[in-house]
PDB file of C-alpha atoms in Angstrom:
ATOM      1  CA  LEU A   1     -84.593 -41.734  -0.328  1.00 60.00           C
ATOM      2  CA  GLU A   2     -87.490 -39.253  -0.105  1.00 65.00           C
ATOM      3  CA  LYS A   3     -86.806 -38.713   3.590  1.00 66.00           C
ATOM      4  CA  LEU A   4     -83.097 -38.224   2.925  1.00 63.00           C
ATOM      5  CA  LEU A   5     -83.644 -35.695   0.117  1.00 65.00           C
ATOM      6  CA  ASP A   6     -86.803 -34.178   1.606  1.00 71.00           C
ATOM      7  CA  CYS A   7     -88.649 -34.286  -1.708  1.00 76.00           C
ATOM      8  CA  LYS A   8     -90.829 -36.585  -3.740  1.00 81.00           C
ATOM      9  CA  VAL A   9     -88.891 -39.146  -5.786  1.00 82.00           C
ATOM     10  CA  LYS A  10     -90.267 -40.898  -8.840  1.00 81.00           C
ATOM     11  CA  PHE A  11     -88.677 -43.542 -11.021  1.00 79.00           C
ATOM     12  CA  ILE A  12     -89.342 -42.697 -14.655  1.00 77.00           C
ATOM     13  CA  HIS A  13     -89.388 -44.962 -17.675  1.00 72.00           C
ATOM     14  CA  ALA A  14     -86.614 -44.686 -20.250  1.00 64.00           C
ATOM     15  CA  ASP A  15     -89.111 -43.487 -22.867  1.00 63.00           C
ATOM     16  CA  SER A  16     -90.843 -40.961 -20.605  1.00 65.00           C
ATOM     17  CA  ASP A  17     -90.853 -37.271 -21.474  1.00 64.00           C
ATOM     18  CA  ILE A  18     -88.789 -35.492 -18.798  1.00 65.00           C
ATOM     19  CA  ALA A  19     -90.345 -32.142 -19.721  1.00 66.00           C
ATOM     20  CA  LYS A  20     -93.684 -33.368 -18.370  1.00 70.00           C
ATOM     21  CA  LEU A  21     -92.198 -34.191 -14.961  1.00 70.00           C
ATOM     22  CA  GLU A  22     -93.502 -32.016 -12.122  1.00 75.00           C
ATOM     23  CA  PRO A  23     -90.927 -29.406 -10.957  1.00 74.00           C
ATOM     24  CA  GLU A  24     -91.079 -30.501  -7.311  1.00 77.00           C
ATOM     25  CA  VAL A  25     -90.517 -34.166  -8.213  1.00 80.00           C
ATOM     26  CA  LEU A  26     -87.029 -35.666  -8.447  1.00 81.00           C
ATOM     27  CA  GLY A  27     -86.984 -38.075 -11.383  1.00 78.00           C
ATOM     28  CA  ILE A  28     -84.619 -41.044 -11.375  1.00 80.00           C
ATOM     29  CA  ARG A  29     -84.114 -42.951 -14.596  1.00 78.00           C
ATOM     30  CA  VAL A  30     -82.362 -46.325 -14.555  1.00 78.00           C
ATOM     31  CA  THR A  31     -80.864 -47.328 -17.880  1.00 82.00           C
ATOM     32  CA  LYS A  32     -79.814 -50.887 -18.626  1.00 83.00           C
ATOM     33  CA  LEU A  33     -76.398 -51.076 -20.278  1.00 85.00           C
ATOM     34  CA  ASP A  34     -75.033 -53.972 -22.283  1.00 86.00           C
ATOM     35  CA  PRO A  35     -71.290 -54.698 -22.297  1.00 86.00           C
ATOM     36  CA  LEU A  36     -69.500 -53.798 -25.495  1.00 81.00           C
ATOM     37  CA  PRO A  37     -66.476 -56.115 -25.738  1.00 62.00           C
ATOM     38  CA  PRO A  38     -63.369 -54.739 -27.464  1.00 60.00           C
ATOM     39  CA  LYS A  39     -62.776 -55.677 -31.068  1.00 54.00           C
ATOM     40  CA  GLU A  40     -60.641 -58.759 -31.410  1.00 42.00           C
ATOM     41  CA  GLY A  41     -59.527 -61.332 -33.903  1.00 36.00           C
ATOM     42  CA  VAL A  42     -62.565 -63.018 -35.399  1.00 34.00           C
ATOM     43  CA  PRO A  43     -62.699 -66.623 -36.655  1.00 35.00           C
ATOM     44  CA  GLU A  44     -63.264 -67.196 -40.338  1.00 35.00           C
ATOM     45  CA  GLY A  45     -66.913 -66.917 -41.346  1.00 36.00           C
ATOM     46  CA  VAL A  46     -67.767 -64.482 -38.547  1.00 36.00           C
ATOM     47  CA  VAL A  47     -68.785 -60.916 -39.299  1.00 37.00           C
ATOM     48  CA  PRO A  48     -69.000 -58.877 -36.050  1.00 37.00           C
ATOM     49  CA  ASP A  49     -69.617 -55.507 -37.675  1.00 40.00           C
ATOM     50  CA  GLY A  50     -71.362 -54.723 -40.920  1.00 39.00           C
ATOM     51  CA  PRO A  51     -73.485 -57.028 -43.073  1.00 36.00           C
ATOM     52  CA  PRO A  52     -73.374 -60.721 -42.066  1.00 38.00           C
ATOM     53  CA  VAL A  53     -72.901 -63.490 -44.609  1.00 38.00           C
ATOM     54  CA  LEU A  54     -74.879 -66.673 -45.063  1.00 36.00           C
ATOM     55  CA  GLY A  55     -73.902 -69.259 -42.451  1.00 39.00           C
ATOM     56  CA  ALA A  56     -71.826 -66.877 -40.334  1.00 44.00           C
ATOM     57  CA  ILE A  57     -72.138 -66.944 -36.563  1.00 43.00           C
ATOM     58  CA  PRO A  58     -72.035 -63.611 -34.672  1.00 45.00           C
ATOM     59  CA  ALA A  59     -68.692 -63.104 -32.951  1.00 46.00           C
ATOM     60  CA  ARG A  60     -70.294 -62.435 -29.545  1.00 44.00           C
ATOM     61  CA  ALA A  61     -72.044 -65.807 -29.657  1.00 44.00           C
ATOM     62  CA  ARG A  62     -68.684 -67.496 -30.324  1.00 45.00           C
ATOM     63  CA  ARG A  63     -66.722 -65.612 -27.678  1.00 47.00           C
ATOM     64  CA  GLY A  64     -67.201 -68.057 -24.822  1.00 49.00           C
ATOM     65  CA  SER A  65     -68.935 -68.182 -21.487  1.00 56.00           C
ATOM     66  CA  VAL A  66     -71.236 -65.493 -20.127  1.00 60.00           C
ATOM     67  CA  TYR A  67     -68.532 -64.475 -17.655  1.00 64.00           C
ATOM     68  CA  LEU A  68     -65.935 -63.991 -20.388  1.00 63.00           C
ATOM     69  CA  GLU A  69     -68.427 -61.998 -22.427  1.00 63.00           C
ATOM     70  CA  LYS A  70     -69.212 -59.608 -19.580  1.00 66.00           C
ATOM     71  CA  SER A  71     -65.777 -59.271 -17.957  1.00 72.00           C
ATOM     72  CA  GLU A  72     -62.733 -57.184 -18.829  1.00 78.00           C
ATOM     73  CA  CYS A  73     -65.094 -54.596 -20.259  1.00 84.00           C
ATOM     74  CA  SER A  74     -64.939 -50.827 -19.901  1.00 88.00           C
ATOM     75  CA  SER A  75     -67.363 -49.866 -22.690  1.00 90.00           C
ATOM     76  CA  PHE A  76     -71.122 -50.211 -22.477  1.00 90.00           C
ATOM     77  CA  VAL A  77     -73.939 -49.471 -24.870  1.00 90.00           C
ATOM     78  CA  PHE A  78     -77.632 -48.664 -24.769  1.00 89.00           C
ATOM     79  CA  GLU A  79     -80.119 -47.613 -27.426  1.00 89.00           C
ATOM     80  CA  THR A  80     -82.948 -45.103 -27.355  1.00 88.00           C
ATOM     81  CA  PRO A  81     -85.792 -45.076 -29.910  1.00 89.00           C
ATOM     82  CA  PHE A  82     -86.962 -41.744 -31.306  1.00 89.00           C
ATOM     83  CA  THR A  83     -88.860 -40.259 -34.210  1.00 90.00           C
ATOM     84  CA  ILE A  84     -88.653 -37.022 -36.185  1.00 89.00           C
ATOM     85  CA  SER A  85     -91.951 -35.902 -34.655  1.00 85.00           C
ATOM     86  CA  GLY A  86     -90.456 -36.079 -31.166  1.00 82.00           C
ATOM     87  CA  LYS A  87     -92.253 -39.205 -29.960  1.00 84.00           C
ATOM     88  CA  ALA A  88     -90.247 -42.185 -28.781  1.00 83.00           C
ATOM     89  CA  HIS A  89     -92.011 -44.818 -30.854  1.00 85.00           C
ATOM     90  CA  ALA A  90     -93.335 -44.680 -34.407  1.00 86.00           C
ATOM     91  CA  ARG A  91     -96.336 -46.430 -35.848  1.00 86.00           C
ATOM     92  CA  SER A  92     -94.256 -47.785 -38.706  1.00 88.00           C
ATOM     93  CA  THR A  93     -90.820 -49.428 -38.795  1.00 90.00           C
ATOM     94  CA  ALA A  94     -89.976 -47.111 -41.694  1.00 91.00           C
ATOM     95  CA  GLU A  95     -90.282 -44.109 -39.343  1.00 91.00           C
ATOM     96  CA  GLN A  96     -88.479 -45.542 -36.313  1.00 92.00           C
ATOM     97  CA  TYR A  97     -85.050 -44.051 -35.640  1.00 93.00           C
ATOM     98  CA  ARG A  98     -82.671 -45.186 -32.938  1.00 93.00           C
ATOM     99  CA  ARG A  99     -79.841 -43.488 -31.079  1.00 92.00           C
ATOM    100  CA  ARG A 100     -76.991 -45.670 -29.845  1.00 92.00           C
ATOM    101  CA  THR A 101     -74.959 -44.367 -26.920  1.00 92.00           C
ATOM    102  CA  ILE A 102     -71.612 -45.869 -25.956  1.00 93.00           C
ATOM    103  CA  CYS A 103     -70.337 -45.091 -22.448  1.00 92.00           C
ATOM    104  CA  VAL A 104     -66.726 -45.628 -21.416  1.00 92.00           C
ATOM    105  CA  VAL A 105     -65.498 -45.879 -17.801  1.00 91.00           C
ATOM    106  CA  ALA A 106     -61.948 -45.553 -16.518  1.00 90.00           C
ATOM    107  CA  GLU A 107     -61.401 -49.120 -15.261  1.00 90.00           C
ATOM    108  CA  LYS A 108     -62.506 -52.447 -16.633  1.00 87.00           C
ATOM    109  CA  PHE A 109     -65.194 -54.384 -14.794  1.00 83.00           C
ATOM    110  CA  PRO A 110     -65.177 -56.345 -12.543  1.00 82.00           C
ATOM    111  CA  TRP A 111     -63.723 -53.544 -10.384  1.00 83.00           C
ATOM    112  CA  ARG A 112     -63.414 -53.026  -6.660  1.00 84.00           C
ATOM    113  CA  GLU A 113     -66.084 -50.317  -6.889  1.00 85.00           C
ATOM    114  CA  LYS A 114     -69.568 -51.115  -8.176  1.00 83.00           C
ATOM    115  CA  CYS A 115     -69.995 -47.698  -9.807  1.00 85.00           C
ATOM    116  CA  GLN A 116     -67.612 -45.645 -11.922  1.00 89.00           C
ATOM    117  CA  PRO A 117     -67.970 -42.228 -13.530  1.00 91.00           C
ATOM    118  CA  ILE A 118     -68.368 -42.099 -17.292  1.00 91.00           C
ATOM    119  CA  ILE A 119     -65.258 -40.556 -18.838  1.00 93.00           C
ATOM    120  CA  GLU A 120     -66.322 -40.690 -22.477  1.00 93.00           C
ATOM    121  CA  GLU A 121     -69.555 -40.861 -24.473  1.00 93.00           C
ATOM    122  CA  GLU A 122     -70.204 -41.533 -28.124  1.00 92.00           C
ATOM    123  CA  HIS A 123     -73.563 -41.113 -29.861  1.00 93.00           C
ATOM    124  CA  LEU A 124     -74.655 -42.638 -33.151  1.00 91.00           C
ATOM    125  CA  ASP A 125     -78.029 -41.956 -34.756  1.00 93.00           C
ATOM    126  CA  MET A 126     -79.350 -44.773 -36.924  1.00 94.00           C
ATOM    127  CA  THR A 127     -81.820 -44.236 -39.746  1.00 94.00           C
ATOM    128  CA  PRO A 128     -84.884 -46.529 -39.850  1.00 94.00           C
ATOM    129  CA  ILE A 129     -83.300 -48.975 -42.286  1.00 94.00           C
ATOM    130  CA  GLU A 130     -80.107 -49.139 -40.208  1.00 94.00           C
ATOM    131  CA  ALA A 131     -82.145 -49.619 -37.025  1.00 94.00           C
ATOM    132  CA  ALA A 132     -84.144 -52.403 -38.685  1.00 93.00           C
ATOM    133  CA  ALA A 133     -80.959 -54.190 -39.746  1.00 93.00           C
ATOM    134  CA  GLU A 134     -79.639 -53.933 -36.182  1.00 92.00           C
ATOM    135  CA  THR A 135     -82.883 -55.407 -34.824  1.00 92.00           C
ATOM    136  CA  ILE A 136     -82.584 -58.403 -37.153  1.00 93.00           C
ATOM    137  CA  ARG A 137     -78.934 -58.849 -36.130  1.00 92.00           C
ATOM    138  CA  LYS A 138     -80.022 -59.063 -32.496  1.00 90.00           C
ATOM    139  CA  LYS A 139     -82.550 -61.738 -33.414  1.00 92.00           C
ATOM    140  CA  VAL A 140     -79.765 -63.674 -35.121  1.00 93.00           C
ATOM    141  CA  HIS A 141     -77.614 -63.306 -32.012  1.00 90.00           C
ATOM    142  CA  ASP A 142     -80.405 -64.491 -29.681  1.00 91.00           C
ATOM    143  CA  LEU A 143     -81.251 -67.478 -31.874  1.00 93.00           C
ATOM    144  CA  THR A 144     -77.592 -68.460 -32.123  1.00 92.00           C
ATOM    145  CA  GLN A 145     -77.052 -68.308 -28.362  1.00 89.00           C
ATOM    146  CA  LYS A 146     -80.182 -70.316 -27.557  1.00 91.00           C
ATOM    147  CA  ALA A 147     -79.812 -72.923 -30.313  1.00 92.00           C
ATOM    148  CA  PHE A 148     -76.032 -73.356 -30.134  1.00 91.00           C
ATOM    149  CA  PRO A 149     -74.982 -72.789 -26.478  1.00 86.00           C
ATOM    150  CA  ILE A 150     -71.291 -72.884 -25.619  1.00 78.00           C
ATOM    151  CA  GLN A 151     -71.909 -75.621 -23.079  1.00 76.00           C
ATOM    152  CA  GLY A 152     -74.551 -78.328 -22.896  1.00 80.00           C
ATOM    153  CA  GLN A 153     -77.654 -78.907 -24.950  1.00 84.00           C
ATOM    154  CA  ALA A 154     -80.090 -76.245 -26.104  1.00 89.00           C
ATOM    155  CA  LYS A 155     -82.961 -75.638 -23.653  1.00 90.00           C
ATOM    156  CA  LEU A 156     -86.149 -76.331 -25.534  1.00 90.00           C
ATOM    157  CA  LYS A 157     -88.442 -73.964 -23.611  1.00 91.00           C
ATOM    158  CA  THR A 158     -86.221 -70.882 -24.016  1.00 92.00           C
ATOM    159  CA  LEU A 159     -85.443 -71.773 -27.632  1.00 93.00           C
ATOM    160  CA  TYR A 160     -89.170 -71.975 -28.368  1.00 94.00           C
ATOM    161  CA  GLN A 161     -89.695 -68.534 -26.843  1.00 92.00           C
ATOM    162  CA  VAL A 162     -87.085 -66.965 -29.120  1.00 93.00           C
ATOM    163  CA  LEU A 163     -88.289 -68.878 -32.180  1.00 93.00           C
ATOM    164  CA  SER A 164     -91.893 -67.863 -31.535  1.00 92.00           C
ATOM    165  CA  GLY A 165     -90.905 -64.195 -31.515  1.00 89.00           C
ATOM    166  CA  SER A 166     -88.796 -64.654 -34.646  1.00 91.00           C
ATOM    167  CA  VAL A 167     -90.662 -66.752 -37.220  1.00 90.00           C
ATOM    168  CA  ASN A 168     -94.178 -65.582 -36.369  1.00 84.00           C
ATOM    169  CA  THR A 169     -95.251 -63.410 -39.303  1.00 77.00           C
ATOM    170  CA  GLN A 170     -97.525 -61.307 -37.069  1.00 78.00           C
ATOM    171  CA  VAL A 171     -94.743 -60.145 -34.708  1.00 76.00           C
ATOM    172  CA  HIS A 172     -94.410 -56.354 -34.501  1.00 74.00           C
ATOM    173  CA  GLY A 173     -91.063 -55.315 -35.957  1.00 72.00           C
ATOM    174  CA  GLY A 174     -90.514 -58.791 -37.412  1.00 84.00           C
ATOM    175  CA  VAL A 175     -88.891 -59.608 -40.718  1.00 90.00           C
ATOM    176  CA  ILE A 176     -92.172 -59.378 -42.660  1.00 91.00           C
ATOM    177  CA  GLU A 177     -92.884 -55.890 -41.356  1.00 91.00           C
ATOM    178  CA  VAL A 178     -89.296 -54.898 -42.140  1.00 92.00           C
ATOM    179  CA  ALA A 179     -89.584 -56.290 -45.673  1.00 92.00           C
ATOM    180  CA  GLU A 180     -92.878 -54.480 -46.261  1.00 91.00           C
ATOM    181  CA  SER A 181     -91.385 -51.223 -44.953  1.00 91.00           C
ATOM    182  CA  PHE A 182     -88.194 -51.217 -47.023  1.00 93.00           C
ATOM    183  CA  PHE A 183     -88.576 -53.656 -49.942  1.00 91.00           C
ATOM    184  CA  SER A 184     -91.908 -52.552 -51.378  1.00 87.00           C
ATOM    185  CA  PRO A 185     -91.771 -50.861 -54.829  1.00 84.00           C
ATOM    186  CA  LYS A 186     -92.662 -47.479 -53.323  1.00 84.00           C
ATOM    187  CA  ALA A 187     -90.201 -47.698 -50.437  1.00 86.00           C
ATOM    188  CA  ILE A 188     -87.088 -49.173 -51.996  1.00 85.00           C
ATOM    189  CA  GLY A 189     -86.319 -46.033 -53.980  1.00 83.00           C
ATOM    190  CA  ARG A 190     -85.814 -44.024 -50.785  1.00 87.00           C
ATOM    191  CA  TYR A 191     -82.734 -45.941 -49.651  1.00 89.00           C
ATOM    192  CA  SER A 192     -79.224 -46.456 -50.945  1.00 88.00           C
ATOM    193  CA  VAL A 193     -78.202 -49.659 -52.676  1.00 89.00           C
ATOM    194  CA  GLU A 194     -75.655 -50.216 -49.899  1.00 90.00           C
ATOM    195  CA  HIS A 195     -78.299 -50.074 -47.161  1.00 92.00           C
ATOM    196  CA  ILE A 196     -80.658 -52.337 -49.113  1.00 92.00           C
ATOM    197  CA  ASN A 197     -77.897 -54.890 -49.684  1.00 91.00           C
ATOM    198  CA  GLN A 198     -76.925 -54.853 -45.999  1.00 92.00           C
ATOM    199  CA  LEU A 199     -80.512 -55.401 -44.913  1.00 93.00           C
ATOM    200  CA  VAL A 200     -80.977 -58.216 -47.424  1.00 93.00           C
ATOM    201  CA  SER A 201     -77.768 -59.870 -46.197  1.00 92.00           C
ATOM    202  CA  VAL A 202     -78.765 -59.823 -42.555  1.00 94.00           C
ATOM    203  CA  MET A 203     -82.261 -61.096 -43.357  1.00 94.00           C
ATOM    204  CA  ILE A 204     -80.833 -63.990 -45.391  1.00 94.00           C
ATOM    205  CA  LEU A 205     -78.639 -64.825 -42.411  1.00 94.00           C
ATOM    206  CA  PHE A 206     -81.680 -64.652 -40.131  1.00 95.00           C
ATOM    207  CA  MET A 207     -83.610 -67.103 -42.311  1.00 95.00           C
ATOM    208  CA  ASP A 208     -80.637 -69.466 -42.306  1.00 94.00           C
ATOM    209  CA  ILE A 209     -80.169 -69.350 -38.517  1.00 94.00           C
ATOM    210  CA  ALA A 210     -83.916 -69.681 -37.862  1.00 95.00           C
ATOM    211  CA  LYS A 211     -84.091 -72.807 -40.029  1.00 95.00           C
ATOM    212  CA  ARG A 212     -81.102 -74.336 -38.258  1.00 94.00           C
ATOM    213  CA  ALA A 213     -82.560 -73.427 -34.853  1.00 95.00           C
ATOM    214  CA  LEU A 214     -85.821 -75.167 -35.777  1.00 96.00           C
ATOM    215  CA  GLY A 215     -83.788 -78.238 -36.697  1.00 95.00           C
ATOM    216  CA  VAL A 216     -82.074 -78.145 -33.312  1.00 94.00           C
ATOM    217  CA  ALA A 217     -85.430 -77.813 -31.542  1.00 94.00           C
ATOM    218  CA  ARG A 218     -86.851 -80.761 -33.490  1.00 95.00           C
ATOM    219  CA  LYS A 219     -83.852 -82.919 -32.611  1.00 94.00           C
ATOM    220  CA  VAL A 220     -83.944 -82.044 -28.892  1.00 92.00           C
ATOM    221  CA  LEU A 221     -87.714 -82.606 -28.773  1.00 92.00           C
ATOM    222  CA  GLU A 222     -87.536 -86.029 -30.419  1.00 91.00           C
ATOM    223  CA  GLU A 223     -84.678 -87.103 -28.140  1.00 90.00           C
ATOM    224  CA  LYS A 224     -86.592 -86.056 -25.027  1.00 89.00           C
ATOM    225  CA  LEU A 225     -89.801 -87.722 -26.184  1.00 87.00           C
ATOM    226  CA  ALA A 226     -87.940 -90.950 -26.898  1.00 85.00           C
ATOM    227  CA  ALA A 227     -86.175 -90.856 -23.526  1.00 83.00           C
ATOM    228  CA  GLN A 228     -89.430 -90.204 -21.657  1.00 78.00           C
ATOM    229  CA  GLU A 229     -91.222 -92.974 -23.544  1.00 77.00           C
ATOM    230  CA  ALA A 230     -88.475 -95.437 -22.709  1.00 78.00           C
ATOM    231  CA  ASN A 231     -88.462 -94.320 -19.068  1.00 74.00           C
ATOM    232  CA  ASP A 232     -92.255 -94.622 -18.782  1.00 69.00           C
ATOM    233  CA  HIS A 233     -92.172 -98.072 -20.369  1.00 67.00           C
ATOM    234  CA  HIS A 234     -89.478 -99.168 -17.903  1.00 64.00           C
ATOM    235  CA  HIS A 235     -91.550 -98.065 -14.928  1.00 64.00           C
ATOM    236  CA  LYS A 236     -94.881 -99.235 -16.307  1.00 64.00           C
ATOM    237  CA  GLY A 237     -97.107-100.678 -13.619  1.00 54.00           C
ATOM    238  CA  ARG A 238     -95.985 -98.287 -10.878  1.00 57.00           C
ATOM    239  CA  LYS A 239     -99.043 -96.070 -11.052  1.00 54.00           C
ATOM    240  CA  GLY A 240     -98.582 -92.613  -9.529  1.00 52.00           C
ATOM    241  CA  SER A 241     -94.880 -93.207  -8.929  1.00 50.00           C
ATOM    242  CA  ASN A 242     -92.019 -92.849 -11.348  1.00 50.00           C
ATOM    243  CA  PRO A 243     -88.580 -92.638  -9.718  1.00 49.00           C
ATOM    244  CA  GLY A 244     -87.073 -91.877 -13.090  1.00 48.00           C
ATOM    245  CA  ARG A 245     -88.911 -88.527 -13.266  1.00 47.00           C
ATOM    246  CA  SER A 246     -87.952 -85.534 -11.134  1.00 47.00           C
ATOM    247  CA  ASP A 247     -90.498 -83.236  -9.554  1.00 40.00           C
ATOM    248  CA  SER A 248     -89.462 -80.455 -11.920  1.00 46.00           C
ATOM    249  CA  THR A 249     -91.327 -80.292 -15.215  1.00 52.00           C
ATOM    250  CA  GLU A 250     -88.897 -77.855 -16.773  1.00 52.00           C
ATOM    251  CA  ASN A 251     -87.226 -80.506 -18.914  1.00 60.00           C
ATOM    252  CA  GLU A 252     -90.330 -82.590 -19.638  1.00 72.00           C
ATOM    253  CA  VAL A 253     -92.016 -82.466 -23.025  1.00 75.00           C
ATOM    254  CA  ASP A 254     -95.345 -83.749 -24.291  1.00 78.00           C
ATOM    255  CA  ALA A 255     -97.686 -83.748 -27.284  1.00 81.00           C
ATOM    256  CA  LYS A 256     -98.287 -80.007 -26.874  1.00 89.00           C
ATOM    257  CA  ASP A 257     -94.596 -79.337 -27.497  1.00 89.00           C
ATOM    258  CA  LEU A 258     -94.711 -81.491 -30.611  1.00 91.00           C
ATOM    259  CA  LYS A 259     -97.751 -79.559 -31.836  1.00 92.00           C
ATOM    260  CA  PHE A 260     -96.004 -76.246 -31.106  1.00 93.00           C
ATOM    261  CA  GLN A 261     -92.949 -77.436 -33.038  1.00 94.00           C
ATOM    262  CA  GLU A 262     -95.164 -78.167 -36.031  1.00 94.00           C
ATOM    263  CA  VAL A 263     -96.790 -74.727 -35.742  1.00 94.00           C
ATOM    264  CA  LEU A 264     -93.381 -73.038 -35.713  1.00 95.00           C
ATOM    265  CA  GLU A 265     -92.221 -75.052 -38.709  1.00 95.00           C
ATOM    266  CA  GLY A 266     -95.411 -74.106 -40.555  1.00 94.00           C
ATOM    267  CA  SER A 267     -94.847 -70.443 -39.678  1.00 94.00           C
ATOM    268  CA  TYR A 268     -91.294 -70.650 -40.990  1.00 95.00           C
ATOM    269  CA  ASP A 269     -92.453 -72.230 -44.255  1.00 95.00           C
ATOM    270  CA  GLY A 270     -94.923 -69.375 -44.758  1.00 93.00           C
ATOM    271  CA  LEU A 271     -92.266 -66.833 -43.832  1.00 93.00           C
ATOM    272  CA  GLU A 272     -89.777 -68.386 -46.244  1.00 94.00           C
ATOM    273  CA  LYS A 273     -92.236 -68.184 -49.148  1.00 94.00           C
ATOM    274  CA  LYS A 274     -93.065 -64.531 -48.449  1.00 93.00           C
ATOM    275  CA  MET A 275     -89.407 -63.579 -48.074  1.00 93.00           C
ATOM    276  CA  ALA A 276     -88.520 -65.344 -51.329  1.00 93.00           C
ATOM    277  CA  VAL A 277     -90.981 -63.047 -53.107  1.00 91.00           C
ATOM    278  CA  TYR A 278     -89.466 -59.940 -51.470  1.00 91.00           C
ATOM    279  CA  PHE A 279     -85.898 -61.043 -52.226  1.00 91.00           C
ATOM    280  CA  ALA A 280     -86.791 -61.689 -55.869  1.00 89.00           C
ATOM    281  CA  ALA A 281     -88.409 -58.246 -56.116  1.00 87.00           C
ATOM    282  CA  VAL A 282     -85.339 -56.593 -54.607  1.00 89.00           C
ATOM    283  CA  ARG A 283     -82.974 -58.404 -56.982  1.00 87.00           C
ATOM    284  CA  HIS A 284     -85.104 -57.360 -59.949  1.00 83.00           C
ATOM    285  CA  ARG A 285     -85.257 -53.762 -58.745  1.00 81.00           C
ATOM    286  CA  LEU A 286     -81.523 -53.470 -58.070  1.00 79.00           C
ATOM    287  CA  SER A 287     -80.653 -55.076 -61.403  1.00 79.00           C
ATOM    288  CA  GLU A 288     -82.198 -52.179 -63.287  1.00 73.00           C
ATOM    289  CA  PRO A 289     -79.452 -50.001 -64.859  1.00 66.00           C
ATOM    290  CA  SER A 290     -80.930 -46.735 -63.593  1.00 58.00           C
ATOM    291  CA  VAL A 291     -81.211 -47.794 -59.946  1.00 52.00           C
ATOM    292  CA  GLU A 292     -77.570 -47.148 -59.047  1.00 50.00           C
ATOM    293  CA  SER A 293     -77.885 -43.504 -60.011  1.00 45.00           C
ATOM    294  CA  LYS A 294     -81.448 -42.902 -58.764  1.00 46.00           C
ATOM    295  CA  VAL A 295     -81.550 -44.669 -55.404  1.00 46.00           C
ATOM    296  CA  LYS A 296     -80.356 -42.409 -52.624  1.00 47.00           C
ATOM    297  CA  SER A 297     -80.549 -42.330 -48.842  1.00 45.00           C
ATOM    298  CA  VAL A 298     -81.119 -38.873 -47.381  1.00 42.00           C
ATOM    299  CA  PRO A 299     -80.947 -38.542 -43.573  1.00 44.00           C
ATOM    300  CA  PRO A 300     -83.494 -36.344 -41.823  1.00 43.00           C
ATOM    301  CA  THR A 301     -82.583 -32.759 -40.996  1.00 39.00           C
ATOM    302  CA  SER A 302     -81.937 -33.594 -37.349  1.00 41.00           C
ATOM    303  CA  LEU A 303     -79.418 -36.256 -38.323  1.00 42.00           C
ATOM    304  CA  ALA A 304     -77.732 -34.369 -41.153  1.00 37.00           C
ATOM    305  CA  SER A 305     -76.413 -31.823 -38.659  1.00 35.00           C
TER     306      SER A 305
END
């Protein structure tokens, strides 16, 4: 490409500051887009847009196969983090804004051409509390897909990866950090009752899905351990050879997996206790007669325009 254009070419990160790019350098930024399926009829108990309800399953997770989810789509979305100070990332969740960009192409994919020009763009700036709620929704979506796949049994290894990044109380941007940022006595007065209620709703849904996902992981683990124990017992005496086992260890489990399951369950128990305290504090705060008139949500100057 450099020979063709007779200049220096550099691939730049999505969060990089273009203004700092050298004038003689051609910067190429590759942005990953996610398909945005058109709105459709949603089964009962599913809330695709807005605050989820307890026990609801995200519509995208119920849509069907991966192919169906990513086909017949002409709208795509990507998100860009930003802050009021101009930096991409903030030190605190309470200061992290996010800009969602929806791109529309002329023809639905799959199409005979791999690339199409964008014919329409839509931008939506999310305040920190809205961005936090969206982050939790994505965690709910990921947990639902991994724990309740459309076809086959949940894959324990991938489910553990998602659970580890969800129920661990030390995870950056996790539910505990979100609760501390928006539900503390000093912070809650900065946001509208509507935004607080939406965030509480999606976090309750997250706790419900995480608990169910842990139950699925426990069930899959115990079934695999029992099957392996029975298989090993059947082939006992054939040292160094077990025709019942494949060379791949992807589906094998052992005592370490059982220990990890117990660690995750312990993390969830601790998370549940902490969240119960935050939820109780929020209910008490919002039940005060003066809250409805005092609590407001004021967007920053850059968003108000």
